[in-house]
Coordinates of C-alpha atoms in Angstrom, one line a residue:
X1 CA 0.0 0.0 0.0
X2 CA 1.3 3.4 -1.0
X3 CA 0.2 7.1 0.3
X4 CA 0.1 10.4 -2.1
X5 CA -1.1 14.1 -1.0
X6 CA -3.6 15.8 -3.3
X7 CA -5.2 18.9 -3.0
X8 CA -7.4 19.7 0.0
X9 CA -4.4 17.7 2.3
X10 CA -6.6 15.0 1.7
X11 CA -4.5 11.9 2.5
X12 CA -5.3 8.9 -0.3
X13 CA -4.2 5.2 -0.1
X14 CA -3.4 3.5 -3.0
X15 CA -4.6 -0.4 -2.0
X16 CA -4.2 -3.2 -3.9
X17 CA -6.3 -6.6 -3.7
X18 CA -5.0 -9.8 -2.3
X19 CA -5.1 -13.4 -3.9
X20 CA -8.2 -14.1 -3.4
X21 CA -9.0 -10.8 -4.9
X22 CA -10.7 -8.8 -1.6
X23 CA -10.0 -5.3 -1.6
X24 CA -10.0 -4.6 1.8
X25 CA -7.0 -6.9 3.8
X26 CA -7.4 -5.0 7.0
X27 CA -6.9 -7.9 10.0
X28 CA -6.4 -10.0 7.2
X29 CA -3.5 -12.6 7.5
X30 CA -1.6 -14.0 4.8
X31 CA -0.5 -16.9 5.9
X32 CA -3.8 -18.3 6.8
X33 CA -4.2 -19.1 2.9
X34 CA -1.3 -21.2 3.0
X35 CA -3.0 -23.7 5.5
X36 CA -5.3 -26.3 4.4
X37 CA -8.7 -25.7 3.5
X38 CA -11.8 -27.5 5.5
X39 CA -13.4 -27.7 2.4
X40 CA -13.6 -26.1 -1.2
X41 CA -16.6 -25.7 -3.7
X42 CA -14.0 -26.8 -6.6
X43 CA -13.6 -30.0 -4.2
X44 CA -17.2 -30.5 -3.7
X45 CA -18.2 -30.4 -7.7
X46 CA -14.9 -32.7 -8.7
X47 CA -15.9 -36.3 -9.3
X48 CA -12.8 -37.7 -8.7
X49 CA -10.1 -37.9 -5.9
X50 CA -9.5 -34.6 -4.7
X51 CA -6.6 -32.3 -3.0
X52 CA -5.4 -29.7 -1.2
X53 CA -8.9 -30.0 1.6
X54 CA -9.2 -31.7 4.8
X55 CA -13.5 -32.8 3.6
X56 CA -14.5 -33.7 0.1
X57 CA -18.1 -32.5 0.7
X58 CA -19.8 -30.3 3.1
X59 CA -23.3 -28.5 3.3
X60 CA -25.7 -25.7 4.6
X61 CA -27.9 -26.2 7.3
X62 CA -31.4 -27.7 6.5
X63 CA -32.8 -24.4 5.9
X64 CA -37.1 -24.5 5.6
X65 CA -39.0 -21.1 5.7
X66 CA -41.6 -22.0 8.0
X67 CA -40.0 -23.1 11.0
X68 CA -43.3 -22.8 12.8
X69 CA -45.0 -25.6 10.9
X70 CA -41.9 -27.9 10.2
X71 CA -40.0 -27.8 13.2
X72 CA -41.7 -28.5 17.4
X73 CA -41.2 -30.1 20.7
X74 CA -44.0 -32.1 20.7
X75 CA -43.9 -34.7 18.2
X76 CA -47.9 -35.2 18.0
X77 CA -48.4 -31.2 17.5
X78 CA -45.7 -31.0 14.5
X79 CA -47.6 -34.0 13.1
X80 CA -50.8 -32.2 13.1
X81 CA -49.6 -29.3 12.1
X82 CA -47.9 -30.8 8.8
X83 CA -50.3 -32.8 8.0
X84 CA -53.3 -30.5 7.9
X85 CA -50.5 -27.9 6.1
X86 CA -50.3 -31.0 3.2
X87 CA -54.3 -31.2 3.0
X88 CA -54.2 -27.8 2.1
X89 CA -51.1 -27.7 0.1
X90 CA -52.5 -30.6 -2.4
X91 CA -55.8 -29.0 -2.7
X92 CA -54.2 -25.8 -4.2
X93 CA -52.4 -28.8 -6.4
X94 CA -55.4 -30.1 -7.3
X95 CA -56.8 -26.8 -8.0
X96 CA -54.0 -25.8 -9.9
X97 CA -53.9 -29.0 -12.3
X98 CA -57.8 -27.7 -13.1
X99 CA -57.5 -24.3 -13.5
X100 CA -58.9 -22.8 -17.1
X101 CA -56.7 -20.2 -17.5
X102 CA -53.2 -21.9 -18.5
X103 CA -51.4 -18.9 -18.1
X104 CA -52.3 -18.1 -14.7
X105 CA -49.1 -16.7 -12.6
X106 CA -48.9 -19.2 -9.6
X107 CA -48.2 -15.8 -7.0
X108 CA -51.3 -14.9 -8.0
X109 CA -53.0 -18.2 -7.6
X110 CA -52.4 -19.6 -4.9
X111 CA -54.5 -18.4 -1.7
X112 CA -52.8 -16.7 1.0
X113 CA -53.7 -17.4 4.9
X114 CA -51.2 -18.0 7.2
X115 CA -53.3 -20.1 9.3
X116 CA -53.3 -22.8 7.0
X117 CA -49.8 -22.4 4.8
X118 CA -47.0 -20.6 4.7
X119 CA -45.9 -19.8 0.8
X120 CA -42.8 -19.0 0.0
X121 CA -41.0 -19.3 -3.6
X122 CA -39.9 -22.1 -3.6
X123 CA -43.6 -23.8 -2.8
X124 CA -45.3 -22.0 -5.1
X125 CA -42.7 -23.7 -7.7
X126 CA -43.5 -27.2 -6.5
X127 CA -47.4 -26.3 -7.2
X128 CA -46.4 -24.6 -10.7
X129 CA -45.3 -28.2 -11.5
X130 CA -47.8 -30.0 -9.8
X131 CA -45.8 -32.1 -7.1
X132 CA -47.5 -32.8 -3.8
X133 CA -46.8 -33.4 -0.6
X134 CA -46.6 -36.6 1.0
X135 CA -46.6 -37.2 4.7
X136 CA -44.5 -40.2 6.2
X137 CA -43.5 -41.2 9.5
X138 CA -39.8 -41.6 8.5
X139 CA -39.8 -37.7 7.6
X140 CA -40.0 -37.0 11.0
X141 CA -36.4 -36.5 12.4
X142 CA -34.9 -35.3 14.8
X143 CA -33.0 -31.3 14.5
X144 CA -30.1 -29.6 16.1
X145 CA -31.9 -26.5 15.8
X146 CA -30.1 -24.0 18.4
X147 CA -27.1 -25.2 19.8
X148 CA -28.3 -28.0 22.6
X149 CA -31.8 -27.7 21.8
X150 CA -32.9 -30.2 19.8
X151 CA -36.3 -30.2 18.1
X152 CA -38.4 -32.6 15.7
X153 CA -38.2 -31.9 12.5
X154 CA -40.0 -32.7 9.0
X155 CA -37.5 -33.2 7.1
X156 CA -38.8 -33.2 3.5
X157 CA -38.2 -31.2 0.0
X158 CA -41.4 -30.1 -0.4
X159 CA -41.8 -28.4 2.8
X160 CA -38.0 -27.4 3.3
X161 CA -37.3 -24.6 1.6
X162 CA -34.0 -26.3 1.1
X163 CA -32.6 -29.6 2.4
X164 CA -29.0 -29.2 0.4
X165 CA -26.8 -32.0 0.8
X166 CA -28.6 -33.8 4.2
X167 CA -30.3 -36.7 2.4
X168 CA -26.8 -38.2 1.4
X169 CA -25.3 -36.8 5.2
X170 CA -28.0 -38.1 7.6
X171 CA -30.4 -40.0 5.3
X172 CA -32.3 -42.4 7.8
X173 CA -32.2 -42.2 11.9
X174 CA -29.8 -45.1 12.0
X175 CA -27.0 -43.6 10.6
X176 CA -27.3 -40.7 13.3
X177 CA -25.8 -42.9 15.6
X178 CA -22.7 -43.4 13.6
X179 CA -22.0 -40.0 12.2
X180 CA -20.6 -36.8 13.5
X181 CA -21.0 -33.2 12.0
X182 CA -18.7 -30.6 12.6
X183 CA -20.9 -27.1 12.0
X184 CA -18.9 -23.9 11.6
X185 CA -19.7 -20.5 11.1
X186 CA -20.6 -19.9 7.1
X187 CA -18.7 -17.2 5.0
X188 CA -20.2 -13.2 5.8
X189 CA -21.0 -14.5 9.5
X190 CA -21.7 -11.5 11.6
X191 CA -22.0 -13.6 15.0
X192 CA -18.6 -14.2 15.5
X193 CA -17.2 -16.9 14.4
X194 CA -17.8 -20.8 16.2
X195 CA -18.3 -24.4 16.0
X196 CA -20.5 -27.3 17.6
X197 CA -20.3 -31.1 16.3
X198 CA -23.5 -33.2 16.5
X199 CA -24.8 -36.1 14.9
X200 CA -28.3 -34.7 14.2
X201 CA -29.8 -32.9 11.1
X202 CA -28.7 -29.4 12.1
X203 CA -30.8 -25.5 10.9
X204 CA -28.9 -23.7 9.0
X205 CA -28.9 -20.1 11.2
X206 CA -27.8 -22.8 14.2
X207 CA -26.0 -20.2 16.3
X208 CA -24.1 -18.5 13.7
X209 CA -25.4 -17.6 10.2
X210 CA -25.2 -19.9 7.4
X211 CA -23.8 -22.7 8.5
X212 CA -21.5 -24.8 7.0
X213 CA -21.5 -28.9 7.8
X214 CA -18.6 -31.2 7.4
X215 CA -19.9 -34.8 7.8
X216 CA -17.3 -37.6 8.7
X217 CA -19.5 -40.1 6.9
X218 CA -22.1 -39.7 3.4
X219 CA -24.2 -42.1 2.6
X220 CA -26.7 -43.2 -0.7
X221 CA -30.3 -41.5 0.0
X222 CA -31.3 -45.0 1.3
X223 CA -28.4 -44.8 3.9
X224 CA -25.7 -47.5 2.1
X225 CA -23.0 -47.0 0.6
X226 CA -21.3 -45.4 3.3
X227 CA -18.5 -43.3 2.4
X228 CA -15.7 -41.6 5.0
X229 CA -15.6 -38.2 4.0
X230 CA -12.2 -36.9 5.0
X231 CA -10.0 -37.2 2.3
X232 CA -7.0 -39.6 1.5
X233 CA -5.2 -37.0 0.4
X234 CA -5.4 -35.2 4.1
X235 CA -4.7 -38.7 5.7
X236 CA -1.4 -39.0 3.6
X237 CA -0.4 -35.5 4.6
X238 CA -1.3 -35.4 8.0
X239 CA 0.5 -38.9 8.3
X240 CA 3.5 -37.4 6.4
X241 CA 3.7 -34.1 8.7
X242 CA 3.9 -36.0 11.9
X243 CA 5.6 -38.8 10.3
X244 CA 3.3 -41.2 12.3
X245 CA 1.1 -43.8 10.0
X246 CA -1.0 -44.4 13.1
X247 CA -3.1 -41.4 12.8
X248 CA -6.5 -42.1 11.4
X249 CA -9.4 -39.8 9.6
X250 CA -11.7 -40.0 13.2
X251 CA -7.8 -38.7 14.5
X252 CA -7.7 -35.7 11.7
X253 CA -11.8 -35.0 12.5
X254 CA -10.9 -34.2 16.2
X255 CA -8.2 -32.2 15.7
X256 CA -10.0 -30.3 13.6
X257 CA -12.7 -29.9 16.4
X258 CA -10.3 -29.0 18.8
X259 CA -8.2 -26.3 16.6
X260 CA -11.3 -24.7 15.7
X261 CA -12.2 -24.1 19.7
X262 CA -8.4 -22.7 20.0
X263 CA -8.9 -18.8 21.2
X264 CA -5.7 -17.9 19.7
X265 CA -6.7 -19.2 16.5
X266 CA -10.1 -17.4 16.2
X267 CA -8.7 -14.4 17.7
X268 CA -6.3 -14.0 15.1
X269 CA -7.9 -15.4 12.0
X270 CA -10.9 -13.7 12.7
X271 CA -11.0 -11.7 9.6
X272 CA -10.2 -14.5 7.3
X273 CA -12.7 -16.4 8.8
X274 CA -15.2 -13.9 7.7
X275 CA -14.0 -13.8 4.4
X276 CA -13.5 -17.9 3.9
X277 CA -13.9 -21.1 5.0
X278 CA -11.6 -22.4 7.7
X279 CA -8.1 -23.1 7.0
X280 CA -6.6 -25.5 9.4
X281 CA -2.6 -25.4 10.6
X282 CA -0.3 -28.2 11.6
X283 CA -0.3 -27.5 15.4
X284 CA 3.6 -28.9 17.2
X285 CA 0.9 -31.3 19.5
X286 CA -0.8 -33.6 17.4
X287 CA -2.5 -35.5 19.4
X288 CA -2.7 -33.0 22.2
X289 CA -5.8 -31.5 20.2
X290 CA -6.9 -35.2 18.6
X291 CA -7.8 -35.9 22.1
X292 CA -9.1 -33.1 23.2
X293 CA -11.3 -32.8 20.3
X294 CA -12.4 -36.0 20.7
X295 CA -13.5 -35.2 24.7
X296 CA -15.2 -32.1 23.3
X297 CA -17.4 -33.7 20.5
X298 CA -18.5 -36.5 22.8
X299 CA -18.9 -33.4 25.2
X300 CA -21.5 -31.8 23.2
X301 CA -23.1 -34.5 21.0
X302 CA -24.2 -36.1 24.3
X303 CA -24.5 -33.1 25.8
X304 CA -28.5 -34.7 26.9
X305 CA -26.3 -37.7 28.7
X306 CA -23.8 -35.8 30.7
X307 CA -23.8 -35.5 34.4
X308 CA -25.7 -33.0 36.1
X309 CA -23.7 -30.5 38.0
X310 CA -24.1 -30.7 41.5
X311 CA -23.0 -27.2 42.5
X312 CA -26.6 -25.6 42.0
X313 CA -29.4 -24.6 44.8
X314 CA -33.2 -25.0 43.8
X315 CA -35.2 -22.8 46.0
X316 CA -38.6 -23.4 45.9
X317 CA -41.4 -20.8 46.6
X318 CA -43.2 -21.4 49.9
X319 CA -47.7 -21.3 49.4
X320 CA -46.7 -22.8 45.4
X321 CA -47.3 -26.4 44.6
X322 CA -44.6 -28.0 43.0
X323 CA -44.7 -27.0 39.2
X324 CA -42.2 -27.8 36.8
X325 CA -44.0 -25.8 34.3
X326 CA -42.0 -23.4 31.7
X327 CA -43.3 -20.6 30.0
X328 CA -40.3 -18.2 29.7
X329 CA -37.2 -18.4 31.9
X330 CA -34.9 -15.0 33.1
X331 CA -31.8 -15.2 34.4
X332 CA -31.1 -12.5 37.5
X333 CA -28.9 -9.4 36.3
X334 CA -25.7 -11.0 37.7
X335 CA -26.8 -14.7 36.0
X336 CA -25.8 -16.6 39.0
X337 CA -29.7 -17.1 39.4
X338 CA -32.5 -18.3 37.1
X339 CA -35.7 -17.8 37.5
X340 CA -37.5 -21.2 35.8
X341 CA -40.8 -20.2 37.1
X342 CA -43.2 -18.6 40.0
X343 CA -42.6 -21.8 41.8
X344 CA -38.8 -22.1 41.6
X345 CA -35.4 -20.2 41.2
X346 CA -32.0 -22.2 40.7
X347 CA -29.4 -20.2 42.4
X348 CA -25.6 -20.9 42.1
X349 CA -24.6 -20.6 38.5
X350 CA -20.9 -20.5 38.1
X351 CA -19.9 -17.5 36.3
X352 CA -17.5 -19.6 34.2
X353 CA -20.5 -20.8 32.5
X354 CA -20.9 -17.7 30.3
X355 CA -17.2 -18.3 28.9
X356 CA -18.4 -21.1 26.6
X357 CA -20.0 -19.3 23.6
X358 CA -22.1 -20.0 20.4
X359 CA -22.7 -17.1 18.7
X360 CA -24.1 -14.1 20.2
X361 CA -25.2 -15.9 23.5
X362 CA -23.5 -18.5 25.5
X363 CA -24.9 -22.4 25.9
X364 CA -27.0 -21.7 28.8
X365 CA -28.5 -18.4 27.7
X366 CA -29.5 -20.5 24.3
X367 CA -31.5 -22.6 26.7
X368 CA -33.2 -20.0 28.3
X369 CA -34.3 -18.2 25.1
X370 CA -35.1 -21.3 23.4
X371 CA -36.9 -23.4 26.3
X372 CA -40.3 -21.6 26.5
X373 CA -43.6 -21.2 25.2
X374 CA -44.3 -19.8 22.0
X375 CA -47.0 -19.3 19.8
X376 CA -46.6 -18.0 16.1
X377 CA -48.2 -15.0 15.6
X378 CA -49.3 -15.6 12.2
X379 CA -50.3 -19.2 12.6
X380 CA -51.4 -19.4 15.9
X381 CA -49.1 -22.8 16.3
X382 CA -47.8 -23.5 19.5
X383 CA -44.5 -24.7 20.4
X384 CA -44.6 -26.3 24.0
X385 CA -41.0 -27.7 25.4
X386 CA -42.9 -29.5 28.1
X387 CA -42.9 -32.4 28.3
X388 CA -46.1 -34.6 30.4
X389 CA -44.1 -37.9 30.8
X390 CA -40.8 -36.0 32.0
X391 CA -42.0 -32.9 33.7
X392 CA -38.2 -31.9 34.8
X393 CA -36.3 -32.4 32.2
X394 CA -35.5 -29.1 31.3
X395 CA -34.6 -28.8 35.1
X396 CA -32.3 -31.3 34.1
X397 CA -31.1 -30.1 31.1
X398 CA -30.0 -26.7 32.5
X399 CA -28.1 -28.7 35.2
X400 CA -26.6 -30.9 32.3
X401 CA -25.9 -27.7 30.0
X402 CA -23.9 -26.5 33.0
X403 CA -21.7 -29.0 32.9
X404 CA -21.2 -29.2 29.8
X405 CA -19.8 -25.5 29.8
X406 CA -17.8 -25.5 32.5
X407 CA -16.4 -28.6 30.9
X408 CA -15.4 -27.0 27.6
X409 CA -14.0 -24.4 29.1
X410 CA -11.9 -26.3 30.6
X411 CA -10.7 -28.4 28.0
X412 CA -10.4 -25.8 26.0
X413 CA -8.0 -23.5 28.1
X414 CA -6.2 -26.6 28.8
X415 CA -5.5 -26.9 24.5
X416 CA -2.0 -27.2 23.6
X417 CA -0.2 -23.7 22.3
X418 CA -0.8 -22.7 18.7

């Protein structure tokens, strides 16, 4: 970069774009480009064998616009819910298919109440070719869809808006027990940047906006043909680099885990990540981060499994009866209490807890937003998180959430330098 004078004593810079052809470097680092990529959409679209990335494949979150009617708590509500949205949806179909005027635009056929449908573009194309809507119990899946919330899910490509690349990543429940997904912040993020693995179909605004999945395992639509999805390429040099032919593609998926978690490395690189997709380093302590990636994603895909932390107090209003009830949780001004409802408070949050971020909000403060009653204002659907047959389970789940944090904290300012 070179300065001139002109008129005015008007200071000008004379800037110059980088490789990758941005204009403005500023926090930019050049090395971070000679690191290898997570992932490429040159690799993605190449047939064959492919170099110079850590994944061959990768994809968005499931992204459906009309979370109201495709995602819920309650299993039997979302089930109602799509179902009497399909009624209406293959009516218009049928409607469509008999309509006199051929050239009809399909925006201005289609009949607009909220109650019933939500339109967007894409299902108005659907209709324009006269596709329907089937419901199925296997659709139903289960969703990531804020970071340790999970939620069902209708997971179908007529009533997802889009479903990218998840039919070939987690195309049947069964292979959810076998898979990991590593989900990082997509290109443009404004959130800052962040990571979470899980082995369920994740949304695509998850925490962070647009994000972008990296699967250890793709499949065939019907779930064969299982495929390891880090590539022999990044075994070979990963092997090379350490000079250790032990080191196997699980090995190379959690150090990438861990690296991504390192504070040094997002603090720094938080400009390229902004611009690009995660470019990963050879760390001196290989398997300093293997393992502590591994402890991390078992950390958080079982995060509904882990112990609950025993440090909190539950104080329990005296005159209420015992009510496990939630409608909409606050934390106290210092967040070392909660308030979960009239009848109780949990007191004794660790600060700590609030060091372990996704995002704009930390793990616990994604349960308390998402854990409550809501009712769409446009459709009237409710979305309960309470649950009849386990009334304290999101008692539980705090507890659980707590541990979890304090736990990846602690792993993580434990990671080997950078």
């Amino acid at each position: 970069m070179t300065k001139q004078q002109h008129k005015g004593n008007i200071t000008w810079s004379t800037i110059q774009p980088d490789r990758q052809h941005t204009w403005l470097t500023e926090g930019l680092h050049a090395e971070f480009d000679t690191f290898i990529s997570i992932g490429t959409k040159k690799a993605k679209a190449q047939k064959s064998e492919v170099e110079n990335v850590i994944f061959k494949t990768y994809s968005n979150g499931v992204k459906t616009n009309r979370d109201a009617w495709v995602f819920n708590f309650n299993v039997n509500s979302l089930v109602q819910n799509i179902q009497a949205m399909i009624d209406t949806y293959n009516t218009e179909v049928d409607r469509w298919k008999r309509r006199e005027d051929q050239r009809t635009n399909v925006s201005d056929f289609v009949v607009y109440d909220d109650t019933k449908i939500k339109w967007d573009q894409e299902l108005r194309r659907h209709l324009r070719r006269s596709r329907l809507a089937e419901f199925t119990g296997d659709k139903v899946r289960t969703s990531l869809y804020r970071p340790f919330t999970t939620s069902n899910l209708f997971f179908d490509r007529v009533l997802n808006n889009r479903v990218y690349l998840f039919p070939s990543i987690s195309p049947t429940p069964n292979t959810e027990a076998e898979n990991r997904i590593i989900c990082v912040a997509g290109v443009g993020n404004r959130k800052g940047f962040g990571c979470i693995a899980t082995n369920r179909i994740p949304a695509l605004d998850l925490a962070f906006e647009k994000s972008q999945c990296f699967p250890f395992y793709t499949y065939n639509e019907d779930g064969t043909n299982r495929q390891e999805n880090i590539t022999d390429w990044a075994l070979t040099e990963f092997r090379t680099h350490y000079n250790d032919n032990t080191i196997t593609k699980w090995d190379i998926f959690h150090y990438n885990y861990a690296l991504l978690h390192h504070p040094v490395y997002r603090e720094k690189y938080e400009m390229n990540l902004k611009r690009d997709l995660p470019h990963i380093p050879f760390a001196a302590d290989f398997w300093g981060f293997t393992n502590a990636g591994a402890a991390l994603a078992d950390l958080h895909v079982n995060y509904e499994s882990a112990p609950k932390y025993d440090g909190l107090k539950y104080i329990e209003t005296p005159g209420i009866r015992v009510d496990w009830h939630v409608e909409k949780m606050k934390l106290s001004k210092d967040k070392t209490q909660l308030k979960y409802n009239d009848f109780l408070t949990i007191d004794g949050i660790p600060t700590e807890v609030y060091d372990y971020r996704l995002g704009t909000r930390s793990a616990l403060e994604w349960i308390v937003d998402q854990y409550r009653l809501k009712t769409d204002k446009r459709s009237g659907i409710v979305n309960d998180p309470n649950r009849a047959d386990e009334p304290q389970h999101i008692v539980d789940l705090i507890s659980r959430i707590i541990t979890v944090s304090l736990k990846t904290v602690e792993i993580v300012t434990e990671l080997p330098p950078l």
